[in-house]
Coordinates of C-alpha atoms in Angstrom, one line a residue:
M61 CA 58.1 180.9 -141.0
K62 CA 54.9 182.1 -142.7
K63 CA 55.1 184.9 -145.2
L64 CA 52.6 187.7 -144.9
S65 CA 50.1 187.9 -147.6
K66 CA 50.0 190.9 -149.9
K67 CA 46.9 192.3 -148.3
K68 CA 48.3 192.0 -144.8
K69 CA 51.5 193.9 -146.0
I70 CA 49.4 196.7 -147.3
A71 CA 47.4 196.9 -144.1
L72 CA 50.5 197.0 -142.0
A73 CA 52.0 199.8 -144.1
V74 CA 48.8 201.8 -143.8
V75 CA 48.9 201.5 -140.0
C76 CA 52.5 202.7 -139.9
V77 CA 51.7 205.7 -142.0
L78 CA 48.7 206.6 -139.7
V79 CA 50.8 206.3 -136.6
F80 CA 53.5 208.6 -138.1
I81 CA 50.9 211.2 -139.0
A82 CA 49.3 211.1 -135.5
A83 CA 52.7 211.5 -133.9
S84 CA 53.6 214.4 -136.2
L85 CA 50.3 216.1 -135.4
F86 CA 50.9 215.7 -131.6
V87 CA 54.3 217.2 -131.7
S88 CA 53.1 220.1 -133.9
R89 CA 50.3 220.9 -131.5
K90 CA 52.8 220.8 -128.6
I91 CA 55.1 223.3 -130.4
V92 CA 52.2 225.6 -131.3
S93 CA 50.8 225.3 -127.8
A94 CA 54.2 226.2 -126.3
K95 CA 54.5 229.3 -128.6
K96 CA 51.0 230.4 -127.7
N97 CA 51.7 230.0 -123.9
A98 CA 55.0 231.9 -124.3
G99 CA 53.2 234.7 -126.1
A100 CA 50.3 234.8 -123.6
T101 CA 52.7 235.1 -120.6
T102 CA 53.3 238.6 -119.3
Y103 CA 55.8 240.0 -116.8
T104 CA 55.6 243.3 -114.9
V105 CA 58.6 245.5 -114.3
R106 CA 58.8 246.4 -110.6
A107 CA 61.0 248.6 -108.5
E108 CA 62.8 247.2 -105.5
I109 CA 65.7 248.0 -103.2
Y110 CA 68.9 245.9 -103.5
E111 CA 70.7 245.5 -100.2
N112 CA 74.3 244.4 -100.0
V113 CA 74.3 243.1 -96.4
I114 CA 75.6 240.4 -94.0
E115 CA 72.9 238.9 -91.8
I116 CA 73.7 238.7 -88.1
A117 CA 72.1 237.6 -84.8
G118 CA 73.0 237.6 -81.1
T119 CA 72.4 239.2 -77.7
V120 CA 73.5 242.6 -76.5
S121 CA 75.6 243.3 -73.5
A122 CA 76.0 246.3 -71.3
A123 CA 79.0 248.5 -72.0
K124 CA 80.4 247.5 -68.6
E125 CA 79.2 245.2 -65.9
Q126 CA 80.4 244.9 -62.2
S127 CA 79.4 241.9 -60.1
L128 CA 78.8 243.2 -56.6
E129 CA 80.5 240.7 -54.2
A130 CA 81.8 240.7 -50.7
L131 CA 85.6 240.7 -50.4
N132 CA 85.6 239.5 -46.8
D133 CA 83.4 237.7 -44.2
G134 CA 81.3 240.1 -42.2
T135 CA 78.0 241.5 -41.1
V136 CA 76.3 244.2 -43.3
V137 CA 75.8 247.4 -41.4
G138 CA 74.7 249.6 -44.2
V139 CA 73.1 249.4 -47.7
Y140 CA 73.1 252.7 -49.4
V141 CA 71.4 252.1 -52.8
K142 CA 68.5 250.1 -54.2
E143 CA 67.7 248.5 -57.6
G144 CA 67.4 251.0 -60.4
D145 CA 69.5 253.7 -58.7
H146 CA 72.1 255.6 -60.7
V147 CA 75.5 255.7 -59.1
K148 CA 78.8 257.5 -59.8
K149 CA 82.2 255.9 -59.8
G150 CA 83.4 255.6 -56.1
D151 CA 79.9 255.8 -54.6
L152 CA 79.4 253.6 -51.5
I153 CA 77.0 250.7 -52.2
L154 CA 77.4 248.5 -49.1
Q155 CA 79.3 248.6 -45.8
E156 CA 80.4 245.6 -43.7
D157 CA 81.2 246.0 -40.0
D158 CA 84.8 247.3 -39.8
S159 CA 85.0 248.2 -36.1
E160 CA 87.8 245.7 -35.5
Q161 CA 89.8 247.0 -38.4
Q162 CA 89.2 250.6 -37.3
Y163 CA 90.5 249.8 -33.8
N164 CA 93.6 248.1 -35.2
L165 CA 94.3 251.2 -37.3
A166 CA 93.8 253.6 -34.5
K167 CA 96.2 251.5 -32.2
L168 CA 98.7 251.4 -35.0
D169 CA 98.6 255.2 -35.5
Y170 CA 99.2 255.6 -31.7
D171 CA 102.2 253.3 -32.0
I172 CA 103.6 255.2 -35.0
A173 CA 103.2 258.5 -33.1
S174 CA 105.0 257.1 -30.1
S175 CA 107.8 255.6 -32.2
K176 CA 108.5 259.0 -33.9
I177 CA 109.4 260.2 -30.4
T178 CA 111.4 257.3 -29.1
G179 CA 111.8 254.7 -31.9
A180 CA 114.3 254.1 -34.6
R181 CA 113.7 255.1 -38.2
R182 CA 113.5 251.5 -39.4
E183 CA 110.8 250.7 -36.9
I184 CA 108.8 253.6 -38.0
E185 CA 109.0 252.5 -41.7
L186 CA 107.8 249.0 -40.8
L187 CA 104.8 250.4 -38.9
E188 CA 103.9 252.6 -41.8
T189 CA 104.0 249.6 -44.1
Q190 CA 101.7 247.8 -41.7
R191 CA 99.4 250.8 -41.8
I192 CA 98.9 250.5 -45.5
S193 CA 97.8 246.9 -45.1
L194 CA 95.3 247.9 -42.4
V195 CA 93.9 250.8 -44.5
Q196 CA 93.3 248.3 -47.3
K197 CA 91.5 245.9 -45.0
I198 CA 89.1 248.7 -44.1
R199 CA 88.5 249.5 -47.8
D200 CA 87.8 245.8 -48.3
R201 CA 84.8 246.0 -45.9
K202 CA 83.0 248.2 -48.5
I203 CA 81.6 247.6 -51.9
V204 CA 81.9 250.7 -54.1
A205 CA 80.9 251.5 -57.7
T206 CA 83.9 251.2 -60.1
F207 CA 82.2 253.2 -62.8
D208 CA 79.1 255.3 -63.4
G209 CA 76.1 253.1 -63.9
V210 CA 72.8 251.6 -62.8
I211 CA 72.1 249.1 -60.0
A212 CA 70.6 246.3 -62.1
S213 CA 70.0 243.9 -59.2
L214 CA 70.6 244.0 -55.5
D215 CA 69.7 241.3 -52.9
V216 CA 71.0 242.2 -49.4
D217 CA 69.8 243.9 -46.2
P218 CA 71.5 245.4 -43.2
G219 CA 72.2 242.6 -40.7
D220 CA 72.9 240.0 -43.3
Y221 CA 76.1 238.0 -42.8
L222 CA 78.2 237.7 -45.9
E223 CA 81.1 235.4 -46.7
A224 CA 83.9 236.3 -49.1
K225 CA 82.9 236.1 -52.7
D226 CA 79.2 236.2 -52.0
E227 CA 77.4 238.0 -54.9
I228 CA 74.7 240.4 -53.8
G229 CA 73.9 242.3 -57.1
T230 CA 75.1 243.7 -60.4
L231 CA 76.0 247.2 -61.5
V232 CA 75.8 247.9 -65.3
D233 CA 76.8 250.8 -67.6
T234 CA 74.1 251.1 -70.3
S235 CA 75.4 254.2 -71.9
Y236 CA 75.9 252.0 -74.9
L237 CA 75.3 248.3 -75.8
T238 CA 77.7 245.9 -77.5
A239 CA 77.5 242.4 -79.0
E240 CA 79.7 239.8 -80.6
V241 CA 78.4 238.3 -83.8
E242 CA 79.7 235.5 -86.0
I243 CA 80.8 236.4 -89.5
A244 CA 81.4 233.6 -92.0
E245 CA 85.0 233.5 -93.4
T246 CA 83.7 234.1 -96.9
D247 CA 82.3 237.5 -95.8
V248 CA 85.1 238.8 -93.7
Y249 CA 86.8 240.7 -96.6
K250 CA 83.7 242.9 -96.9
L251 CA 84.0 244.2 -93.3
K252 CA 85.2 247.7 -92.5
P253 CA 85.0 249.4 -89.0
G254 CA 82.2 252.0 -88.9
Q255 CA 79.8 250.2 -91.3
K256 CA 76.2 250.8 -90.4
V257 CA 74.4 248.0 -88.6
E258 CA 70.6 247.7 -88.4
F259 CA 69.2 245.8 -85.4
T260 CA 65.7 244.3 -84.9
F261 CA 64.6 243.3 -81.4
P262 CA 61.6 241.2 -80.4
A263 CA 61.1 243.6 -77.5
Y264 CA 61.1 246.7 -79.6
S265 CA 58.7 247.7 -82.4
G266 CA 61.1 249.6 -84.6
T267 CA 64.7 249.2 -85.8
V268 CA 67.8 250.4 -84.0
E269 CA 70.9 251.7 -85.7
G270 CA 74.4 250.8 -84.7
Y271 CA 77.8 250.3 -86.2
L272 CA 80.6 247.8 -86.6
V273 CA 83.4 248.5 -84.1
S274 CA 86.1 246.0 -84.9
Y275 CA 86.9 242.4 -85.8
P276 CA 90.0 240.3 -85.0
A277 CA 92.7 239.3 -87.3
I278 CA 92.2 235.6 -86.6
G279 CA 89.3 233.3 -87.1
E280 CA 88.0 230.4 -85.0
V281 CA 86.3 227.1 -85.7
T282 CA 82.9 226.6 -84.2
S283 CA 81.5 223.4 -82.8
R284 CA 79.6 223.1 -86.1
G285 CA 83.0 222.9 -87.9
A286 CA 82.5 226.4 -89.5
T287 CA 85.3 229.0 -89.6
V288 CA 84.1 232.4 -88.4
V289 CA 85.3 235.7 -87.1
N290 CA 83.6 237.2 -84.0
A291 CA 83.0 240.8 -84.9
K292 CA 82.1 243.5 -82.3
V293 CA 79.0 245.7 -83.0
R294 CA 77.8 248.6 -80.9
I295 CA 74.6 250.7 -80.3
D296 CA 74.9 254.2 -78.9
D297 CA 71.9 255.8 -77.3
A298 CA 69.8 252.5 -77.2
P299 CA 66.1 252.9 -76.5
A300 CA 65.1 252.4 -72.9
E301 CA 63.1 249.3 -73.9
I302 CA 66.3 247.5 -74.9
L303 CA 68.1 245.9 -72.0
P304 CA 71.3 243.9 -71.7
N305 CA 71.0 240.3 -72.7
F306 CA 68.1 241.0 -75.1
S307 CA 68.2 239.0 -78.4
F308 CA 68.3 240.6 -81.8
T309 CA 68.6 239.9 -85.5
G310 CA 70.3 242.4 -87.8
K311 CA 72.4 243.2 -90.9
I312 CA 75.7 244.9 -91.5
Q313 CA 75.3 247.2 -94.5
I314 CA 78.2 246.7 -96.8
T315 CA 77.2 249.3 -99.4
D316 CA 74.3 251.8 -99.6
P317 CA 71.0 250.4 -100.8
E318 CA 70.4 250.7 -104.6
A319 CA 67.1 251.1 -106.4
K320 CA 66.6 248.5 -109.1
L321 CA 64.0 247.9 -111.9
V322 CA 63.6 244.2 -112.0
V323 CA 61.8 241.8 -114.4
E324 CA 62.1 238.1 -115.3
R325 CA 64.7 237.5 -117.9
Y326 CA 62.2 235.8 -120.2
A327 CA 60.7 239.2 -121.0
I328 CA 63.9 240.2 -122.7
G329 CA 64.4 239.7 -126.5
H330 CA 67.5 240.0 -128.7
E331 CA 67.6 241.1 -132.3
K332 CA 70.5 242.2 -134.5
G333 CA 72.8 242.9 -131.5
S334 CA 70.2 244.9 -129.6
T335 CA 68.2 244.1 -126.5
F336 CA 64.5 244.9 -126.5
V337 CA 61.2 244.3 -124.7
E338 CA 57.6 244.5 -126.0
I339 CA 55.4 246.7 -123.8
I340 CA 51.7 245.7 -123.8
E341 CA 49.7 248.9 -124.0
A342 CA 46.2 249.5 -122.6
N343 CA 44.5 248.7 -126.0
G344 CA 46.3 245.4 -126.2
K345 CA 48.8 246.4 -128.8
T346 CA 52.6 246.0 -128.2
Q347 CA 55.3 248.5 -128.5
K348 CA 58.9 247.4 -129.0
V349 CA 61.4 249.4 -126.9
E350 CA 65.2 249.0 -126.7
V351 CA 66.6 248.5 -123.2
E352 CA 69.9 248.1 -121.4
V353 CA 70.0 245.3 -118.9
E354 CA 72.3 243.5 -116.6
P355 CA 72.0 240.1 -114.8
Y356 CA 70.3 240.2 -111.5
G357 CA 70.5 236.8 -109.9
I358 CA 69.6 233.7 -112.0
E359 CA 66.0 234.4 -113.1
Y360 CA 66.0 238.2 -113.3
V361 CA 67.6 241.2 -114.9
N362 CA 68.0 244.8 -113.8
I363 CA 66.7 247.3 -116.4
K364 CA 69.4 250.0 -116.5
S365 CA 67.6 252.2 -119.1
G366 CA 64.6 252.3 -121.4
L367 CA 61.8 251.7 -118.8
E368 CA 60.4 253.5 -115.8
G369 CA 58.8 250.7 -113.8
G370 CA 55.3 249.3 -113.8
E371 CA 55.2 248.3 -117.5
K372 CA 53.6 245.0 -118.5
L373 CA 55.9 243.1 -120.9
K374 CA 55.2 240.3 -123.4
A375 CA 57.2 237.1 -122.9
Q376 CA 60.0 236.5 -125.4
S377 CA 60.8 233.0 -124.2
S378 CA 59.4 230.4 -121.9
A379 CA 60.6 229.8 -118.4
S380 CA 62.4 226.4 -118.0
K381 CA 61.1 226.1 -114.5
S382 CA 58.1 227.7 -112.7
G383 CA 57.4 228.8 -109.2
R384 CA 61.0 230.0 -108.4
M385 CA 61.0 232.2 -105.4
R386 CA 63.5 235.0 -105.1
I387 CA 63.7 236.6 -101.6
N388 CA 61.4 237.7 -98.9
S389 CA 59.8 241.1 -99.1
R390 CA 59.1 243.6 -96.3
N391 CA 56.8 246.6 -96.3
G392 CA 55.6 245.9 -99.8
S393 CA 59.0 245.9 -101.5
N394 CA 61.5 243.1 -102.2
K395 CA 64.8 243.4 -100.5
S396 CA 67.6 241.4 -102.2
Q397 CA 70.4 240.0 -100.2
Q398 CA 73.8 239.8 -101.8
N399 CA 74.5 236.3 -100.6
N400 CA 71.2 235.0 -102.2
Q401 CA 71.3 237.0 -105.4
M402 CA 74.7 238.0 -106.7
G403 CA 76.1 234.5 -106.3
G404 CA 73.8 233.3 -109.1
M405 CA 75.1 235.7 -111.8
G406 CA 77.3 233.0 -113.2
G407 CA 74.2 231.0 -114.4
P408 CA 73.4 230.9 -118.1
P409 CA 70.9 233.6 -118.9
P410 CA 69.1 233.7 -122.2
G411 CA 70.5 235.4 -125.2
G412 CA 74.0 235.6 -123.9
F413 CA 73.5 237.6 -120.7

């Protein structure tokens, strides 16, 4: 093995020194650049409304629904309503021919009257029992409303022949609307009957207010393998545009909305046990202000005191990741959902948050 000459050894040592110097300069520039970038970054304190809600979706149903169907075979002799008509409980909707039944009842009444003169007591009792059956057969030739409501659909005309169980329409009670919605097992403990529910319908421009009626004491497993509870929600005085079977999205309000002052946690500094921010004033100078904060999700804090909102703050540390989105906003203000935000409070915020 050849030994390096003295000149070559010196040249190699010089190269190593130059490489070390270059690497040191590169790292120093990176550190300085990072500090400059952190100092140049600013964050704006903004107001938003925090909502503690459970998201829901489904379709609404009428308070009551009656399928209008024939109880016996027969020819229709009268239709006394049309689609859209309001009816009262007991109103006659349709009449089938009952001439045979009426004849049988009249004949029986004659037999009963005759028996009261010449017949035995037991015979009269049997005839009166038979009369109850004939009266019921006459009633079964009619379709009547079983509650106050609106004729939602009707497809029958006088002269039509119906068979037993033929459906000819639907009666609905729309004095209120209901729906069953799936609640994840992890959210059931938050539910209380009477909680406000906000509904949004594709068929309606505004929102509709309702409330949580009840939820069962037992869950069930869906085809997806998720355990849920089917809670019942209700809308009183629904707008006329909202009809049974219309779809909706909505949210059950667990607590009242809260106003928050929110800013990225990288704008918060710590010094000698106190928490502070540096407000960038119009002239470019900064003003240090002590603040009280609490975690708000993973990347943000809620300013509890010290600021009013709208202030531009100097960064105190660099974000480890960029481009993190929080939640969707509506009508110009962010609306935080508990399931998205509060679950992240266990993350490691800066400075011991």
